[in-house]
Each structure stands twice: as C-alpha cells, then as structure tokens.
mmCIF file of C-alpha atoms and ligand atoms in Angstrom:
data_model
loop_
_atom_site.group_PDB
_atom_site.id
_atom_site.type_symbol
_atom_site.label_atom_id
_atom_site.label_comp_id
_atom_site.label_asym_id
_atom_site.label_seq_id
_atom_site.Cartn_x
_atom_site.Cartn_y
_atom_site.Cartn_z
ATOM 1 C CA MET A 1 37.443 94.182 105.837
ATOM 2 C CA LYS A 2 34.937 92.639 103.350
ATOM 3 C CA TYR A 3 31.928 94.334 104.908
ATOM 4 C CA ASN A 4 33.111 98.018 104.904
ATOM 5 C CA GLU A 5 35.265 97.542 101.701
ATOM 6 C CA PHE A 6 32.264 98.669 99.402
ATOM 7 C CA GLU A 7 31.447 101.383 101.824
ATOM 8 C CA ILE A 8 34.954 102.606 101.413
ATOM 9 C CA ILE A 9 35.211 102.403 97.726
ATOM 10 C CA SER A 10 31.903 104.124 97.115
ATOM 11 C CA ASN A 11 32.516 107.005 99.791
ATOM 12 C CA PHE A 12 36.047 107.794 99.070
ATOM 13 C CA PHE A 13 37.415 106.426 95.760
ATOM 14 C CA ASN A 14 34.464 105.919 93.749
ATOM 15 C CA LYS A 15 33.967 109.767 92.958
ATOM 16 C CA PHE A 16 33.044 111.539 89.955
ATOM 17 C CA GLN A 17 35.807 112.435 87.789
ATOM 18 C CA LYS A 18 35.954 114.098 84.474
ATOM 19 C CA LYS A 19 35.180 111.955 81.617
ATOM 20 C CA GLU A 20 38.284 110.622 79.801
ATOM 21 C CA LYS A 21 37.756 109.809 76.141
ATOM 22 C CA ASN A 22 40.044 106.695 75.976
ATOM 23 C CA LEU A 23 38.283 104.938 79.262
ATOM 24 C CA ILE A 24 35.445 102.517 78.353
ATOM 25 C CA LYS A 25 34.970 101.434 81.910
ATOM 26 C CA GLY A 26 36.597 102.461 85.264
ATOM 27 C CA ILE A 27 35.662 101.694 88.835
ATOM 28 C CA GLY A 28 33.155 99.248 89.264
ATOM 29 C CA ASP A 29 33.568 96.182 87.467
ATOM 30 C CA ASP A 30 36.041 93.370 87.610
ATOM 31 C CA CYS A 31 38.532 95.224 85.254
ATOM 32 C CA ALA A 32 39.010 98.828 84.127
ATOM 33 C CA LEU A 33 38.731 99.250 80.106
ATOM 34 C CA VAL A 34 40.744 101.362 78.281
ATOM 35 C CA LYS A 35 41.054 101.999 74.372
ATOM 36 C CA MET A 36 44.649 102.352 73.342
ATOM 37 C CA PRO A 37 45.198 105.572 70.968
ATOM 38 C CA LYS A 38 47.058 104.888 67.876
ATOM 39 C CA ASN A 39 50.686 105.292 67.561
ATOM 40 C CA SER A 40 51.340 105.219 71.287
ATOM 41 C CA ILE A 41 53.486 103.177 73.579
ATOM 42 C CA LEU A 42 51.960 101.943 76.755
ATOM 43 C CA ALA A 43 54.253 103.246 79.937
ATOM 44 C CA ILE A 44 53.289 100.942 83.047
ATOM 45 C CA SER A 45 54.961 101.284 86.574
ATOM 46 C CA THR A 46 53.969 100.634 90.216
ATOM 47 C CA ASP A 47 55.516 101.815 93.675
ATOM 48 C CA THR A 48 54.390 100.852 97.241
ATOM 49 C CA LEU A 49 54.713 103.269 100.133
ATOM 50 C CA VAL A 50 55.125 101.538 103.530
ATOM 51 C CA GLU A 51 54.410 102.912 107.100
ATOM 52 C CA GLY A 52 57.736 103.004 108.802
ATOM 53 C CA THR A 53 59.584 102.623 105.681
ATOM 54 C CA HIS A 54 58.846 105.417 103.353
ATOM 55 C CA PHE A 55 56.592 107.679 105.533
ATOM 56 C CA PHE A 56 56.438 108.316 109.135
ATOM 57 C CA LYS A 57 53.773 106.729 111.152
ATOM 58 C CA ASN A 58 51.880 110.137 111.721
ATOM 59 C CA ILE A 59 52.294 111.440 108.531
ATOM 60 C CA ASP A 60 49.538 113.896 107.348
ATOM 61 C CA PRO A 61 47.195 111.476 104.917
ATOM 62 C CA LYS A 62 47.062 114.920 102.804
ATOM 63 C CA HIS A 63 50.884 114.589 102.494
ATOM 64 C CA LEU A 64 50.685 110.827 101.945
ATOM 65 C CA ALA A 65 48.279 111.166 98.944
ATOM 66 C CA TYR A 66 50.636 113.667 97.166
ATOM 67 C CA LYS A 67 53.595 111.835 97.657
ATOM 68 C CA THR A 68 52.190 108.636 96.559
ATOM 69 C CA ILE A 69 51.020 110.367 93.224
ATOM 70 C CA ALA A 70 54.271 112.315 92.719
ATOM 71 C CA VAL A 71 56.723 109.574 93.198
ATOM 72 C CA ASN A 72 54.854 107.259 90.570
ATOM 73 C CA LEU A 73 54.236 110.250 87.951
ATOM 74 C CA SER A 74 58.175 110.856 88.568
ATOM 75 C CA ASP A 75 58.462 107.222 86.912
ATOM 76 C CA LEU A 76 56.376 108.058 84.070
ATOM 77 C CA ALA A 77 58.471 111.287 83.546
ATOM 78 C CA ALA A 78 61.367 109.542 83.395
ATOM 79 C CA MET A 79 60.214 107.557 80.300
ATOM 80 C CA GLY A 80 58.477 110.583 78.625
ATOM 81 C CA ALA A 81 55.269 109.469 79.148
ATOM 82 C CA LEU A 82 52.147 111.268 79.504
ATOM 83 C CA PRO A 83 50.265 109.955 82.886
ATOM 84 C CA LYS A 84 46.822 108.926 82.133
ATOM 85 C CA TRP A 85 45.279 106.306 84.324
ATOM 86 C CA VAL A 86 46.040 104.815 87.945
ATOM 87 C CA ILE A 87 45.124 101.978 90.071
ATOM 88 C CA LEU A 88 45.282 102.356 93.972
ATOM 89 C CA SER A 89 45.690 99.441 96.265
ATOM 90 C CA ILE A 90 45.107 100.652 99.870
ATOM 91 C CA THR A 91 45.777 98.419 102.970
ATOM 92 C CA MET A 92 44.845 99.956 106.543
ATOM 93 C CA PRO A 93 44.726 98.599 110.030
ATOM 94 C CA LYS A 94 41.375 99.952 110.706
ATOM 95 C CA LEU A 95 38.622 102.191 109.268
ATOM 96 C CA ASN A 96 39.390 105.798 110.020
ATOM 97 C CA PHE A 97 36.782 107.956 108.232
ATOM 98 C CA GLN A 98 38.465 111.371 109.052
ATOM 99 C CA TRP A 99 41.930 109.774 107.818
ATOM 100 C CA LEU A 100 40.424 108.720 104.492
ATOM 101 C CA LYS A 101 38.714 111.736 103.811
ATOM 102 C CA ARG A 102 41.733 113.731 104.016
ATOM 103 C CA PHE A 103 43.547 111.330 102.126
ATOM 104 C CA SER A 104 41.110 111.057 99.431
ATOM 105 C CA ASP A 105 40.380 114.779 99.254
ATOM 106 C CA ASN A 106 43.859 115.580 98.250
ATOM 107 C CA PHE A 107 44.469 112.423 95.927
ATOM 108 C CA PHE A 108 41.677 113.527 93.843
ATOM 109 C CA LYS A 109 42.985 117.252 93.783
ATOM 110 C CA VAL A 110 46.395 116.030 92.806
ATOM 111 C CA LEU A 111 44.933 113.695 90.152
ATOM 112 C CA ASN A 112 42.829 116.287 88.633
ATOM 113 C CA GLN A 113 45.671 118.664 88.739
ATOM 114 C CA TYR A 114 47.731 116.327 86.277
ATOM 115 C CA GLN A 115 44.558 115.052 84.519
ATOM 116 C CA VAL A 116 45.071 111.727 85.433
ATOM 117 C CA THR A 117 41.811 109.362 86.100
ATOM 118 C CA LEU A 118 41.632 106.673 88.969
ATOM 119 C CA ILE A 119 40.304 103.576 87.162
ATOM 120 C CA GLY A 120 40.235 100.922 89.912
ATOM 121 C CA GLY A 121 42.072 99.566 92.904
ATOM 122 C CA ASP A 122 42.019 97.077 95.939
ATOM 123 C CA THR A 123 40.904 97.823 99.578
ATOM 124 C CA ASN A 124 42.158 95.574 102.238
ATOM 125 C CA ARG A 125 42.842 95.545 105.920
ATOM 126 C CA GLY A 126 46.724 95.230 107.430
ATOM 127 C CA SER A 127 49.601 97.546 108.363
ATOM 128 C CA LEU A 128 49.345 100.946 106.351
ATOM 129 C CA SER A 129 50.485 100.743 102.849
ATOM 130 C CA ILE A 130 49.697 102.376 99.520
ATOM 131 C CA THR A 131 50.282 100.936 96.252
ATOM 132 C CA LEU A 132 49.839 103.126 93.121
ATOM 133 C CA SER A 133 49.957 101.509 89.808
ATOM 134 C CA THR A 134 50.444 104.073 86.698
ATOM 135 C CA TYR A 135 49.783 103.930 83.260
ATOM 136 C CA GLY A 136 50.820 106.534 80.571
ATOM 137 C CA LEU A 137 51.398 107.171 76.884
ATOM 138 C CA ILE A 138 54.443 107.804 75.020
ATOM 139 C CA LYS A 139 53.798 109.220 71.700
ATOM 140 C CA GLY A 140 55.395 107.785 68.482
ATOM 141 C CA LYS A 141 58.224 105.213 68.559
ATOM 142 C CA LYS A 142 60.809 106.859 70.184
ATOM 143 C CA THR A 143 61.654 105.518 73.844
ATOM 144 C CA LEU A 144 63.906 106.932 76.432
ATOM 145 C CA LEU A 145 65.861 104.077 78.212
ATOM 146 C CA ARG A 146 68.432 103.691 80.984
ATOM 147 C CA GLU A 147 70.509 101.712 78.568
ATOM 148 C CA HIS A 148 70.846 104.047 75.696
ATOM 149 C CA ALA A 149 73.616 106.524 77.396
ATOM 150 C CA LYS A 150 76.444 106.956 74.729
ATOM 151 C CA GLU A 151 79.802 108.172 74.941
ATOM 152 C CA GLY A 152 80.249 111.717 74.715
ATOM 153 C CA ASP A 153 76.665 112.235 75.906
ATOM 154 C CA LEU A 154 76.299 115.543 77.742
ATOM 155 C CA ILE A 155 74.448 115.086 81.467
ATOM 156 C CA TYR A 156 71.827 117.197 82.739
ATOM 157 C CA ILE A 157 69.930 117.753 85.854
ATOM 158 C CA THR A 158 66.507 119.658 86.097
ATOM 159 C CA GLY A 159 65.584 121.622 88.878
ATOM 160 C CA SER A 160 67.970 121.470 92.227
ATOM 161 C CA LEU A 161 69.414 118.785 94.273
ATOM 162 C CA GLY A 162 69.805 118.417 98.071
ATOM 163 C CA GLU A 163 66.543 120.697 99.164
ATOM 164 C CA SER A 164 64.412 117.807 99.677
ATOM 165 C CA ALA A 165 67.409 116.277 101.898
ATOM 166 C CA ALA A 166 67.754 119.578 103.633
ATOM 167 C CA GLY A 167 63.840 119.603 104.214
ATOM 168 C CA PHE A 168 64.075 115.997 105.801
ATOM 169 C CA PHE A 169 67.225 117.331 107.672
ATOM 170 C CA LEU A 170 64.942 119.836 109.188
ATOM 171 C CA LEU A 171 62.028 117.969 110.317
ATOM 172 C CA GLN A 172 64.337 116.094 112.581
ATOM 173 C CA LYS A 173 66.268 118.942 113.823
ATOM 174 C CA LYS A 174 63.552 121.144 115.154
ATOM 175 C CA ASN A 175 65.902 123.573 116.728
ATOM 176 C CA TYR A 176 68.290 124.082 113.633
ATOM 177 C CA ILE A 177 68.660 128.073 113.030
ATOM 178 C CA ILE A 178 67.657 128.757 109.845
ATOM 179 C CA ASN A 179 65.026 131.402 108.545
ATOM 180 C CA ILE A 180 61.461 130.411 109.166
ATOM 181 C CA LYS A 181 60.613 131.112 105.533
ATOM 182 C CA THR A 182 63.531 128.961 104.268
ATOM 183 C CA ARG A 183 62.585 126.162 106.706
ATOM 184 C CA ASN A 184 59.190 125.992 105.261
ATOM 185 C CA PHE A 185 60.349 126.178 101.538
ATOM 186 C CA LEU A 186 62.501 123.140 102.285
ATOM 187 C CA ILE A 187 60.137 121.183 104.164
ATOM 188 C CA HIS A 188 57.918 121.734 101.531
ATOM 189 C CA LYS A 189 60.275 120.503 98.925
ATOM 190 C CA HIS A 190 60.511 117.273 100.959
ATOM 191 C CA LEU A 191 56.701 116.658 101.135
ATOM 192 C CA HIS A 192 55.776 118.165 97.824
ATOM 193 C CA PRO A 193 58.474 117.136 95.102
ATOM 194 C CA THR A 194 57.628 117.845 91.660
ATOM 195 C CA PRO A 195 57.281 115.008 89.119
ATOM 196 C CA ARG A 196 59.146 116.642 85.925
ATOM 197 C CA VAL A 197 56.365 115.244 83.552
ATOM 198 C CA ALA A 198 56.382 118.079 80.934
ATOM 199 C CA GLU A 199 60.153 118.191 80.999
ATOM 200 C CA GLY A 200 60.405 114.381 80.522
ATOM 201 C CA ILE A 201 57.982 114.630 77.492
ATOM 202 C CA THR A 202 59.886 117.732 76.023
ATOM 203 C CA ILE A 203 63.308 116.028 76.326
ATOM 204 C CA LYS A 204 61.985 112.516 75.108
ATOM 205 C CA ASN A 205 62.489 113.084 71.419
ATOM 206 C CA PHE A 206 66.137 114.417 71.679
ATOM 207 C CA ALA A 207 67.749 112.739 74.767
ATOM 208 C CA ASN A 208 69.389 109.474 74.757
ATOM 209 C CA SER A 209 68.616 108.401 78.239
ATOM 210 C CA ALA A 210 66.938 109.523 81.595
ATOM 211 C CA ILE A 211 66.103 108.449 84.871
ATOM 212 C CA ASP A 212 64.147 110.195 87.990
ATOM 213 C CA ILE A 213 66.363 111.094 91.101
ATOM 214 C CA SER A 214 64.675 109.045 94.044
ATOM 215 C CA ASP A 215 67.787 107.475 95.585
ATOM 216 C CA GLY A 216 70.434 110.036 95.044
ATOM 217 C CA LEU A 217 72.328 111.125 91.777
ATOM 218 C CA ILE A 218 75.202 108.482 92.446
ATOM 219 C CA SER A 219 72.875 105.650 93.079
ATOM 220 C CA ASP A 220 70.301 106.657 90.308
ATOM 221 C CA LEU A 221 73.019 107.960 87.361
ATOM 222 C CA GLY A 222 74.779 104.838 88.494
ATOM 223 C CA HIS A 223 71.959 103.106 87.015
ATOM 224 C CA ILE A 224 72.077 104.509 83.503
ATOM 225 C CA LEU A 225 75.741 104.047 83.923
ATOM 226 C CA GLU A 226 75.332 100.200 84.326
ATOM 227 C CA SER A 227 72.747 99.584 81.994
ATOM 228 C CA SER A 228 74.487 101.677 79.245
ATOM 229 C CA GLN A 229 78.233 100.056 80.291
ATOM 230 C CA CYS A 230 79.574 103.419 80.492
ATOM 231 C CA GLY A 231 80.983 105.830 83.101
ATOM 232 C CA ALA A 232 80.352 109.598 83.933
ATOM 233 C CA ASN A 233 82.750 112.600 84.735
ATOM 234 C CA ILE A 234 81.083 115.103 87.205
ATOM 235 C CA GLU A 235 82.162 118.110 88.193
ATOM 236 C CA LEU A 236 80.880 119.029 91.617
ATOM 237 C CA ASN A 237 80.939 122.647 91.443
ATOM 238 C CA GLN A 238 78.460 122.237 88.406
ATOM 239 C CA LEU A 239 75.860 120.390 90.361
ATOM 240 C CA PRO A 240 72.640 122.473 90.777
ATOM 241 C CA ILE A 241 72.805 123.165 94.283
ATOM 242 C CA SER A 242 70.655 126.365 95.477
ATOM 243 C CA LYS A 243 71.768 129.399 97.259
ATOM 244 C CA LYS A 244 69.214 128.391 100.027
ATOM 245 C CA LEU A 245 71.215 125.367 100.673
ATOM 246 C CA ILE A 246 74.853 127.004 100.355
ATOM 247 C CA ASN A 247 74.036 129.705 102.838
ATOM 248 C CA ASN A 248 72.675 127.662 105.395
ATOM 249 C CA PHE A 249 74.427 124.393 105.261
ATOM 250 C CA THR A 250 77.915 123.246 105.089
ATOM 251 C CA GLN A 251 79.351 122.738 101.846
ATOM 252 C CA ASN A 252 80.027 118.667 102.727
ATOM 253 C CA ASN A 253 76.360 118.380 103.853
ATOM 254 C CA CYS A 254 75.186 120.031 100.286
ATOM 255 C CA PHE A 255 77.337 117.809 98.249
ATOM 256 C CA ASN A 256 76.446 114.727 100.280
ATOM 257 C CA TRP A 257 72.708 115.487 99.994
ATOM 258 C CA ALA A 258 72.975 116.320 96.343
ATOM 259 C CA LEU A 259 74.969 113.351 95.582
ATOM 260 C CA HIS A 260 73.426 110.558 97.950
ATOM 261 C CA PHE A 261 70.002 111.445 99.574
ATOM 262 C CA GLY A 262 67.723 111.685 96.586
ATOM 263 C CA GLU A 263 64.058 112.279 96.807
ATOM 264 C CA ASP A 264 64.314 115.413 94.843
ATOM 265 C CA TYR A 265 62.682 113.436 91.877
ATOM 266 C CA GLU A 266 64.444 115.577 89.394
ATOM 267 C CA LEU A 267 65.255 114.139 86.121
ATOM 268 C CA CYS A 268 69.107 113.219 84.800
ATOM 269 C CA PHE A 269 69.256 112.740 81.480
ATOM 270 C CA THR A 270 71.964 112.432 78.739
ATOM 271 C CA VAL A 271 71.949 114.104 75.303
ATOM 272 C CA ALA A 272 74.446 113.603 72.481
ATOM 273 C CA LYS A 273 76.347 116.620 71.382
ATOM 274 C CA LYS A 274 74.107 116.879 68.021
ATOM 275 C CA ASN A 275 71.009 117.192 69.720
ATOM 276 C CA ILE A 276 72.242 120.053 71.901
ATOM 277 C CA LYS A 277 70.286 122.389 69.894
ATOM 278 C CA GLN A 278 66.826 120.868 70.368
ATOM 279 C CA LEU A 279 67.583 121.188 74.313
ATOM 280 C CA LYS A 280 68.777 124.966 74.121
ATOM 281 C CA LEU A 281 65.784 125.446 72.137
ATOM 282 C CA ALA A 282 63.260 123.988 74.494
ATOM 283 C CA ILE A 283 65.340 126.008 77.450
ATOM 284 C CA LYS A 284 64.985 129.264 75.391
ATOM 285 C CA LYS A 285 61.104 128.396 75.217
ATOM 286 C CA SER A 286 61.066 127.774 78.975
ATOM 287 C CA LEU A 287 59.798 124.422 78.441
ATOM 288 C CA ILE A 288 62.405 122.863 80.714
ATOM 289 C CA LYS A 289 65.370 124.490 83.188
ATOM 290 C CA CYS A 290 68.345 122.045 83.835
ATOM 291 C CA LYS A 291 72.062 122.195 84.228
ATOM 292 C CA HIS A 292 74.999 120.776 82.532
ATOM 293 C CA ILE A 293 76.978 118.734 85.384
ATOM 294 C CA GLY A 294 79.312 116.323 83.050
ATOM 295 C CA TYR A 295 79.475 113.850 80.558
ATOM 296 C CA ILE A 296 79.487 110.199 79.515
ATOM 297 C CA THR A 297 82.829 108.325 78.926
ATOM 298 C CA THR A 298 83.731 104.889 78.152
ATOM 299 C CA LYS A 299 87.181 105.309 79.125
ATOM 300 C CA GLN A 300 86.205 104.033 82.696
ATOM 301 C CA LYS A 301 83.213 102.561 84.207
ATOM 302 C CA GLY A 302 81.534 104.215 87.114
ATOM 303 C CA PHE A 303 82.083 107.873 88.394
ATOM 304 C CA ASN A 304 85.149 110.098 87.979
ATOM 305 C CA LEU A 305 84.197 112.986 90.326
ATOM 306 C CA THR A 306 86.139 116.620 89.942
ATOM 307 C CA LYS A 307 86.035 119.862 91.695
ATOM 308 C CA ASN A 308 87.333 122.596 89.938
ATOM 309 C CA ASN A 309 88.729 119.940 87.312
ATOM 310 C CA LYS A 310 90.771 117.972 90.122
ATOM 311 C CA LYS A 311 90.263 114.612 90.871
ATOM 312 C CA ILE A 312 88.275 114.143 94.026
ATOM 313 C CA ASP A 313 88.667 110.826 96.079
ATOM 314 C CA PHE A 314 85.024 109.473 96.156
ATOM 315 C CA LYS A 315 85.302 108.507 99.633
ATOM 316 C CA LYS A 316 86.259 111.898 101.078
ATOM 317 C CA ILE A 317 82.844 113.183 100.503
ATOM 318 C CA GLY A 318 81.514 110.980 103.483
ATOM 319 C CA PHE A 319 78.525 109.289 102.983
ATOM 320 C CA ASN A 320 75.770 110.588 105.390
ATOM 321 C CA HIS A 321 72.092 109.700 104.674
ATOM 322 C CA PHE A 322 70.062 110.435 107.710
ATOM 323 C CA ASN A 323 67.837 107.446 107.232
HETATM 324 P P1 ADP B 1 37.011 92.186 92.799
HETATM 325 O O1 ADP B 1 36.563 91.831 93.993
HETATM 326 O O2 ADP B 1 35.977 92.082 91.577
HETATM 327 O O3 ADP B 1 38.285 92.558 93.039
HETATM 328 P P2 ADP B 1 36.518 94.650 94.445
HETATM 329 O O4 ADP B 1 35.383 94.584 95.349
HETATM 330 O O5 ADP B 1 37.916 94.641 95.154
HETATM 331 O O6 ADP B 1 36.346 93.975 93.205
HETATM 332 O O7 ADP B 1 36.506 96.338 93.761
HETATM 333 C C1 ADP B 1 35.242 96.694 93.431
HETATM 334 C C2 ADP B 1 35.547 97.785 92.237
HETATM 335 O O8 ADP B 1 36.354 98.825 92.992
HETATM 336 C C3 ADP B 1 36.567 97.326 90.948
HETATM 337 O O9 ADP B 1 36.364 97.847 90.115
HETATM 338 C C4 ADP B 1 37.965 97.799 91.899
HETATM 339 O O10 ADP B 1 38.788 98.102 90.914
HETATM 340 C C5 ADP B 1 37.484 99.056 92.692
HETATM 341 N N1 ADP B 1 38.124 99.512 94.066
HETATM 342 C C6 ADP B 1 38.573 98.708 94.846
HETATM 343 N N2 ADP B 1 39.147 99.433 95.894
HETATM 344 C C7 ADP B 1 39.452 100.545 95.054
HETATM 345 C C8 ADP B 1 40.331 101.769 95.494
HETATM 346 N N3 ADP B 1 40.983 101.901 96.950
HETATM 347 N N4 ADP B 1 40.257 102.781 94.988
HETATM 348 C C9 ADP B 1 39.703 102.539 93.759
HETATM 349 N N5 ADP B 1 38.981 101.630 93.433
HETATM 350 C C10 ADP B 1 38.984 100.542 93.947
HETATM 351 MG MG1 MG B 2 39.659 93.533 94.651
#
C-alpha cells in the first residue's frame, strides 16, 4: 500500500488536533516526542482488534473507532492513569475512502472527548485489524496493581454487569421480545462501553488493586486473585445487575452474563477497610458509582460464591458465553 499510504495518513489521520503542552512532535517524523511531566509515571498499553475475532465483518466503522478507543482507555483506567496520547496501527484489505472517513471522523471525535492526542501510527495492507497503543500519566508514586489485593479488602464493581452481554444477545436474536427502547439501550451498551477513566483516577489513591472487566468478572477478578495469591467470597445477590436485565431475561442468563461474558469494561477494585471512608466520600461527591460484592480472603484460593449467604456450586451456574 506504499503509494497510497501517505495519502491515507494526510487525508484521514494527520488532522488538526488541539495543541497538547507536553507534545514536542506528533505525526510526521520518525518518532513522536513527548516531554514527561515531573512526578508522573507513564502507563503504556496496547490492544489489537481483529475482524472476525473481536468484531463482525460488517461492523459500522464508526462503532469500530469507538470500541478501539474505549477498550484501550479502559486498561489505562484500571491503572488510575489519565490517558494522554495514542498510536494507531491500521491494516486494511483495500482502500475504501468512505469507510476511512467514517472511521476517522468518529475516532477524532472520541479522542477529543477524552482530550487524547493521536501522535503517530502505521498503515498497512492486509486483513482488517486495528491496533491502538495508549499512553497515560499516573500522578505521584502510588500505583494500582493486580498483585496488591490484601486479605479483608472489600471488593467493588463500578456501574453494572451483563448489559453488554444482553446487547450482544439481542444483536443475534432479532425477534427476541423486548421493549424497543430497552433493546436499543442494551445494544448501545454493547457497542459503546464507557471506559471508567475518572473512576480509576478517583480510586487510585485509596484502592489496593483494580482490573477492568473485559472477559467477565470470574476471569478478570480471577487475575487479581492469582496475582495477589488470595481468594474471594462473592455474594451473587449483591452483583450489580440492572432492572433492565432482571425484568427481561432469566435469572440464570443474568448471573451467567454478569459472571462470564465481560465487555462491560467496568472496574473491579479492592479497598482495605481502613480506606472505606475515602471511598464513601468519593461516592458522596458523585465521583464514582459502585457496588460492594464481596471480600478478599486468604482462607481459600479462587472463588467462594454464595447466594443469600448459602454456598453455591460454581458449576451449577452453567457457563454460556454465546461466543
Ligand atoms: P516510517 O516509514 O518512518 O515508519 P510512516 O510512513 O509509516 O513512517 O509514517 C509517517 C508518519 O505518519 C509517522 O509520523 C507515523 O507515525 C504517522 N502515521 C502512519 N500511519 C498512521 C496512522 N494510521 N495514524 C496516525 N499516524 C500515522
Ligand atoms: Mg511506519
């Protein structure tokens, strides 16, 4: 794609962006150059979305642009980092100006919303895939690592779980009977998950550990448990499952989706008892909405699930991913 590469970059990606004070050089040289502010840690992450694996073949490029940014910013959110810069590597089978325009218009719109600057990338020919690398800043020295959960920590989830799964389900089952407004709301939740950036920054100073829920609560909280060498007690009735789900789907579906589906991109985090006052204050100031679902234990490894305080056999909640 060498001949058209520069054309693509200049038409669709090297667009006017608001000047960012730490950026010395963005798109247009061999490297981008950024100045590191004092007393900050640089958080770096990358994620690839591949056609057929992470998104459907005929996805609206506008939605693809959104999702690419959202899933990447979600990783920074889970570290309590403020997103600053991104690098976009895009591989496409052919030149499709209409597609590129729709993709890049929304890409810049969303970047602008989060005050993030595109500082470089790469453009190639091949099966459609998009890789975004993100760079964010963590203020001060405190970090929010998966390995820092401690016995007695309370476990919280932002927002709600399972709505993205329900949206995905509805995209497959076009004639599932459900109120049209609710259908659209849930599909929107699937296509437009909100990365919990502000929430991540809010909890960073008082939480012990955090992760974003991309693969499902069991899988993702499982990473915290493994890294921190501990277990978790979770009460199923405490899971943040919205009325929209409870009123429209079986309880089994709701629990399954909340525990196993993922793609809600909510944060799961753990807070020591002595820091709960700080969390309560943040809730009071409307900096975060979250729900307590259980606590960290070292008496067992892995999960202990209860429903109304009665132990639940893990396997009884059949695993059902729709994937
Ligand atoms: P090089 O050959 O030095 O890697 P390229 O021709 O690949 O340079 O890219 C030229 C400039 O355009 C670089 O600054 C690069 O970061 C940027 N760039 C290339 N592709 C993209 C893209 N898809 N989005 C944003 N910037 C891009
Ligand atoms: Mg290059």
